Coordinates of C-alpha atoms in Angstrom, one line a residue:
X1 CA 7.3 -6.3 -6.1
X2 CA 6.9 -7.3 -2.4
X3 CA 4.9 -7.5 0.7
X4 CA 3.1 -4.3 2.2
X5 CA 5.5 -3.0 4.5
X6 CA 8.5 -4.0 2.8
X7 CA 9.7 -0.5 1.7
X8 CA 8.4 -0.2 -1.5
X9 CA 9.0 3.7 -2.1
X10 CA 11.9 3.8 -0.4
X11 CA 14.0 1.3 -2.5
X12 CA 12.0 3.7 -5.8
X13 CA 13.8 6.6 -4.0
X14 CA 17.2 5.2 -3.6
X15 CA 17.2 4.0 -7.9
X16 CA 16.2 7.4 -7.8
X17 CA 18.6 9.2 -6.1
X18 CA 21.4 7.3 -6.8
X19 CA 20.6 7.7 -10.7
X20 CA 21.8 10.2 -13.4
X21 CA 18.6 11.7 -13.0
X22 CA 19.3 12.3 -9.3
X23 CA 18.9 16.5 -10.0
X24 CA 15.5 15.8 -11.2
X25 CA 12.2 15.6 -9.6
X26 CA 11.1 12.4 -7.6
X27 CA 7.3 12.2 -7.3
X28 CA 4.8 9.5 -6.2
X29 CA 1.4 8.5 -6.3
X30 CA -0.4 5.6 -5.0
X31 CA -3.5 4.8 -7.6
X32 CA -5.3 2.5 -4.9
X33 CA -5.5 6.2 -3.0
X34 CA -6.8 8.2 -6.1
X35 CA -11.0 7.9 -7.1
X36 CA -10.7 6.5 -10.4
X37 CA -12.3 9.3 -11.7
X38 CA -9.6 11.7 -10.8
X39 CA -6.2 9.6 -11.3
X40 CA -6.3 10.7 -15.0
X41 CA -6.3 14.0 -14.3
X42 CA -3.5 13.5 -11.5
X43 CA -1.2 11.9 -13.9
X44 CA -1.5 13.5 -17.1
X45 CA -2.9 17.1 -16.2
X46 CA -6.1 19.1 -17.5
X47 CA -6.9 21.8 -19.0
X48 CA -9.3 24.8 -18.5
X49 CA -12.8 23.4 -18.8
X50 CA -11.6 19.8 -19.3
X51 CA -14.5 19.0 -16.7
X52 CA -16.5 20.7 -14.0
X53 CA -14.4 22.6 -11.6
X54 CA -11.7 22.9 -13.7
X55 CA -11.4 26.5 -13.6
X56 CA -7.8 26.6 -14.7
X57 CA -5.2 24.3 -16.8
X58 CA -2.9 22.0 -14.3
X59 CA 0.1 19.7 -14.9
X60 CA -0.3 16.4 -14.2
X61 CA 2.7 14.2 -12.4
X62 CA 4.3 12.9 -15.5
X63 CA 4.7 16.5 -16.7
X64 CA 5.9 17.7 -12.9
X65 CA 8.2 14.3 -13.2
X66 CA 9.9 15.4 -16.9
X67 CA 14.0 14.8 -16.2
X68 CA 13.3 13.0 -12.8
X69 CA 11.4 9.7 -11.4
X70 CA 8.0 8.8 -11.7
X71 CA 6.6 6.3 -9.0
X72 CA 3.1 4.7 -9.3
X73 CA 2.6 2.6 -6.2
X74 CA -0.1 -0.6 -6.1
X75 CA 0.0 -0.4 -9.9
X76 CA -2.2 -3.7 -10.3
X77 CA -5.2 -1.2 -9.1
X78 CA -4.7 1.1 -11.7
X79 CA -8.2 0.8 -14.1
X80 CA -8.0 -0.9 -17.3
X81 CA -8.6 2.4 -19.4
X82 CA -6.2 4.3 -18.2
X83 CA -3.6 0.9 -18.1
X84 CA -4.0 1.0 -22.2
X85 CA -2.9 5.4 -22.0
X86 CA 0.3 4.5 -19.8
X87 CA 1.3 2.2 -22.7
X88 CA 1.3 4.4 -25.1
X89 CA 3.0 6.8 -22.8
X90 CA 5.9 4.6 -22.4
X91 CA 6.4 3.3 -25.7
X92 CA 6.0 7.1 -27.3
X93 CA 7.3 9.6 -24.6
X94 CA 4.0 11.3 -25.2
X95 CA 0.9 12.2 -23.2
X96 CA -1.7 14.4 -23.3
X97 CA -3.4 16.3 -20.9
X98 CA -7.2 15.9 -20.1
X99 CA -9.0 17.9 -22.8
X100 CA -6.2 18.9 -24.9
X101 CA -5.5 18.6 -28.1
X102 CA -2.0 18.7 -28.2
X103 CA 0.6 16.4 -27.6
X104 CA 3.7 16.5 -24.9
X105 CA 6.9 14.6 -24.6
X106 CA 8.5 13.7 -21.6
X107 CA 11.3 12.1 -20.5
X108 CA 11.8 10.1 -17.1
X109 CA 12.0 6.7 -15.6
X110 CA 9.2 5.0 -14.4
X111 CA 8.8 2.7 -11.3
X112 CA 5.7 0.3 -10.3
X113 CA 5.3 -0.9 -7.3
X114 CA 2.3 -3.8 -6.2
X115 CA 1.9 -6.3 -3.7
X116 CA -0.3 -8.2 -5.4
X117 CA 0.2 -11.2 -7.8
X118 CA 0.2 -9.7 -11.5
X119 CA -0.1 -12.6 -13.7
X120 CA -3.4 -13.6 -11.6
X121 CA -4.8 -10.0 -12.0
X122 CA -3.9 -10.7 -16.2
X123 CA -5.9 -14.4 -16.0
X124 CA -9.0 -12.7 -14.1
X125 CA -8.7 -9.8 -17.0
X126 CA -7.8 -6.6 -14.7
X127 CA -4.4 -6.3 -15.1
X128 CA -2.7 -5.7 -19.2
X129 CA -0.4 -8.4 -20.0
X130 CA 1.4 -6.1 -22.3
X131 CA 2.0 -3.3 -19.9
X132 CA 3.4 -6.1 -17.4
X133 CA 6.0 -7.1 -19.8
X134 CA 6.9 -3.3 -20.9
X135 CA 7.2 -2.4 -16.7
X136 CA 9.2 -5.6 -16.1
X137 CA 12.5 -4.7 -17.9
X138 CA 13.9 -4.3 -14.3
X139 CA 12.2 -6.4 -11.8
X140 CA 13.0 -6.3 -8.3
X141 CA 11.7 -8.3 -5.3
X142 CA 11.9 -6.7 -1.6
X143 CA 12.3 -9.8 1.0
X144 CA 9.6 -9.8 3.6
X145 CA 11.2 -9.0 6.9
X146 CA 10.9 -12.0 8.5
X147 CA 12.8 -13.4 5.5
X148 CA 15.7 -10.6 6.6
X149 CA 15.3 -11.3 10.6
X150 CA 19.4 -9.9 11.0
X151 CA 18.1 -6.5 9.9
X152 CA 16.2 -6.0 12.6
X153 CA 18.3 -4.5 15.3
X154 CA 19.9 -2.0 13.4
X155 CA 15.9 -1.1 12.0
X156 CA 15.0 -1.2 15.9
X157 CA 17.8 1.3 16.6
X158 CA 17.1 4.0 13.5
X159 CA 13.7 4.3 14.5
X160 CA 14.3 4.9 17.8
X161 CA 16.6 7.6 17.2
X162 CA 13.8 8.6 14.7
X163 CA 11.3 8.4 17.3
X164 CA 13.9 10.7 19.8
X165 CA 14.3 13.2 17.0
X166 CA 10.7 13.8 16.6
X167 CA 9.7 13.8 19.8
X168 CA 12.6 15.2 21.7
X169 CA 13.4 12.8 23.6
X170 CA 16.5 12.1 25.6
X171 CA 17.9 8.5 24.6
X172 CA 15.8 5.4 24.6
X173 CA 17.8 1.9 24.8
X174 CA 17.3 -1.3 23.3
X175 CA 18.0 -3.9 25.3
X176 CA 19.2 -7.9 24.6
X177 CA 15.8 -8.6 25.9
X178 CA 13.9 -6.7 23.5
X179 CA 15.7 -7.1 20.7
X180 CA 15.1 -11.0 21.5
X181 CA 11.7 -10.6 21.3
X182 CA 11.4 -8.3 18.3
X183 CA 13.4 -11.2 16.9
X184 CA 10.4 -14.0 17.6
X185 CA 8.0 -11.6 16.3
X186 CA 6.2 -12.5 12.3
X187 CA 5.6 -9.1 11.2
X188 CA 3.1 -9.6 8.6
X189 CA 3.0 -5.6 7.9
X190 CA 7.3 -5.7 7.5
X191 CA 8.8 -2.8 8.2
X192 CA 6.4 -0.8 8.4
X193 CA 5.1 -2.4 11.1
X194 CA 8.3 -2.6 13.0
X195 CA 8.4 1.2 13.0
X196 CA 4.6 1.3 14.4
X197 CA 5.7 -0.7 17.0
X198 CA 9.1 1.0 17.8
X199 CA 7.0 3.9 17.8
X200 CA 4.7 3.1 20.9
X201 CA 7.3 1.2 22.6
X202 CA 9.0 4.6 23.2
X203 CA 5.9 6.2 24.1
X204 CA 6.1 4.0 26.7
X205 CA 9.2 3.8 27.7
X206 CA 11.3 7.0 30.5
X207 CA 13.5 8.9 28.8
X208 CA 17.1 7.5 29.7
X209 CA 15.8 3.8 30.1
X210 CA 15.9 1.1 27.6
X211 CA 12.8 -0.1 26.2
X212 CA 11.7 -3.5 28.3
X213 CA 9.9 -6.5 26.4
X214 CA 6.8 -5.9 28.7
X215 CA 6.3 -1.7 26.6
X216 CA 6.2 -3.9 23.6
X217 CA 2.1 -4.2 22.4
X218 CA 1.1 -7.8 22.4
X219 CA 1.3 -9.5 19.2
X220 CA -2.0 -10.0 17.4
X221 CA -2.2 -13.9 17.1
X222 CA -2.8 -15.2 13.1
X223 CA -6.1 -16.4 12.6
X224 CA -5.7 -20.3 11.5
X225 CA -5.3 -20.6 7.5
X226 CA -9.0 -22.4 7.6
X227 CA -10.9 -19.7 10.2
X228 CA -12.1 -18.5 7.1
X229 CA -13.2 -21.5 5.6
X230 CA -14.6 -23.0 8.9
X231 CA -16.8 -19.5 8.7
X232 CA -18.4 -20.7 5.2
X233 CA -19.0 -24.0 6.7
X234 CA -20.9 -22.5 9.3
X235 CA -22.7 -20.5 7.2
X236 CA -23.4 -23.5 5.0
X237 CA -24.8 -25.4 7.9
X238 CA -27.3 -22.3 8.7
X239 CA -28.5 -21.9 4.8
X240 CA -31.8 -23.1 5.5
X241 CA -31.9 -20.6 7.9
X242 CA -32.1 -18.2 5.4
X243 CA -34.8 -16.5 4.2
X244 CA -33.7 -13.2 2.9
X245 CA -30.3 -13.2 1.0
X246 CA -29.5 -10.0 0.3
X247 CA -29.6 -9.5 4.3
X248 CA -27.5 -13.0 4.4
X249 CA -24.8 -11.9 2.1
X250 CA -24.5 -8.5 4.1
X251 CA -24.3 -10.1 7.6
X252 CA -21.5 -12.3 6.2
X253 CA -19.3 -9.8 4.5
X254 CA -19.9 -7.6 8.0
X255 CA -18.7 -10.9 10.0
X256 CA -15.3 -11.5 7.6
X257 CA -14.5 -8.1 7.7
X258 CA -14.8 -7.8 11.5
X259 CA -12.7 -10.9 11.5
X260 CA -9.5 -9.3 9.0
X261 CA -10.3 -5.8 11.7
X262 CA -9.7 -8.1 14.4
X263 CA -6.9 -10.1 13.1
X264 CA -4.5 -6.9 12.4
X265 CA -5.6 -4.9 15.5
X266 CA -7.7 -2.2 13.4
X267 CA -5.3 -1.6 10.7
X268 CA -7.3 -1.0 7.7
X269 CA -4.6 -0.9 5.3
X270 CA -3.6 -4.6 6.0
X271 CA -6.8 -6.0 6.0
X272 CA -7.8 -4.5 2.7
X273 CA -4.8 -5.9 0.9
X274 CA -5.6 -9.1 2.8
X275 CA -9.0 -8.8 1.1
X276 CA -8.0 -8.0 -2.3
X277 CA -9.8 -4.4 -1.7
X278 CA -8.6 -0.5 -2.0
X279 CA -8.4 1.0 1.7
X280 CA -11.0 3.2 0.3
X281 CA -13.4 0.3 -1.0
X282 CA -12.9 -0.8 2.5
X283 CA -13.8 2.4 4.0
X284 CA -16.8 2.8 2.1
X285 CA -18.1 -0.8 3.2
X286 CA -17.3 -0.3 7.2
X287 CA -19.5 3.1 6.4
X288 CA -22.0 1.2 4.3
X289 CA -22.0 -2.2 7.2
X290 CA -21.6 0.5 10.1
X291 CA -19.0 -1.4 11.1
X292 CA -18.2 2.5 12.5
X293 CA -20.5 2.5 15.3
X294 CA -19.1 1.4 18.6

């Protein structure tokens, strides 16, 4: 469990790799990514015919994962249906494929990731308490970086020789200066975010120079913990105002998400998750708002 950003995948890959199953495969899927229409098929495999456009039989990620790891990322969005088949998958060793009649073991070690709170997801109903007790044999909890604030320099440096490597470049410095003011920074998006910014601070920065305080982008100030609720109040105030509610409940879900937009500088990722939404139920509802159009 942890923050977006924290490094999620990464900390899966190093269990991974450092494992007796080390030889084996390592593979990954994010369910918030995957139509929940298709993530059965991407986890346990179809057959020929199974459903339309299935033209030919394909193995799903547990069977690719058999001796090896199996990560499922932002597990707490995984649908209810198919929660109850990755039981029975863990406490048999048995799936089958989409269509098929017949049975297959498999053998591998599972990791879940989420950033979001479990045990509310089981009180509002959309999240198996059952299959949260059988995944948390092994918990772990990744600190938020601002909870890790020494880590930051040597981050800084590793992605600016990432950055180098990629985009050969001669060196790049980090200055006392910089590192000083990465240090003030909150990072609500972790590490990832860090890397984003590392990232553009070298595009800005001469080859040969270090990287000055000004290349950094400015921070994106946090709205205030009641801009939100000051919104409701306003719209509260106006409700006699309204006269079509349909049109009053669409201008407001059009305002908040311009306001999450705004508050991480266009990131869609990070104002989903602060929204409780998939990136792609976002996506759909900028499309749907034409929050799109300039």
């Amino acid at each position: 469990q942890g923050e977006t950003g924290t490094g999620k995948e990464l900390v899966a890959r190093g269990v991974h790799e450092v494992s007796a199953r080390s030889d084996g495969p390592f593979m990954a899927i994010n369910c918030a990514a995957i139509p929940e229409s298709l993530l059965e098929a991407e986890l346990f495999g179809h057959v020929k015919g199974a459903f339309s456009g299935a033209e030919r039989s394909r193995e799903g990620l547990f069977g690719q994962a058999d001796g090896g790891t199996l990560f499922l990322d932002e597990i707490g969005d995984m649908p209810l249906a198919l929660q109850a088949k990755l039981l029975r998958v863990l406490e048999s060793g048995r799936y089958r494929p989409l269509g098929g009649d017949d049975e297959r073991r498999v053998d591998l070690r599972l990791v879940a990731a989420t950033h979001q709170p479990l045990h509310r997801r089981i009180r509002e109903g959309a999240f198996r308490a059952d299959l949260y007790y059988r995944l948390g044999q092994f918990p772990l909890t990744l600190p938020a970086l601002r909870e890790r604030r020494e880590d930051i320099p040597a981050l800084a440096r590793a992605f600016v020789d990432d950055f180098c490597r990629r985009e050969g470049r001669e060196d790049i410095g980090l200055g006392r200066a910089v590192l000083r003011a990465l240090a003030e920074r909150d990072f609500p998006g972790n590490v990832r975010e860090l890397r984003n910014l590392i990232d553009y601070a070298c595009a800005m920065t001469r080859d040969g120079e270090d990287i000055a305080p000004e290349a950094l982008p400015d921070e994106t100030p946090a709205a205030p913990l009641d801009a939100d609720a000051d919104a409701v109040s306003a719209s509260a105030a106006e409700q006699d105002d309204v006269f079509d509610l349909r049109r009053a409940l669409r201008d407001y879900e059009a305002t908040l998400i311009r306001q999450r937009l705004a508050r991480f500088d266009g990131n869609r990722t990070l104002a989903a998750e602060s929204l409780g939404l998939p990136k792609r139920t976002l996506a759909h509802k900028c499309r749907q708002l034409q929050l799109d159009s300039p």
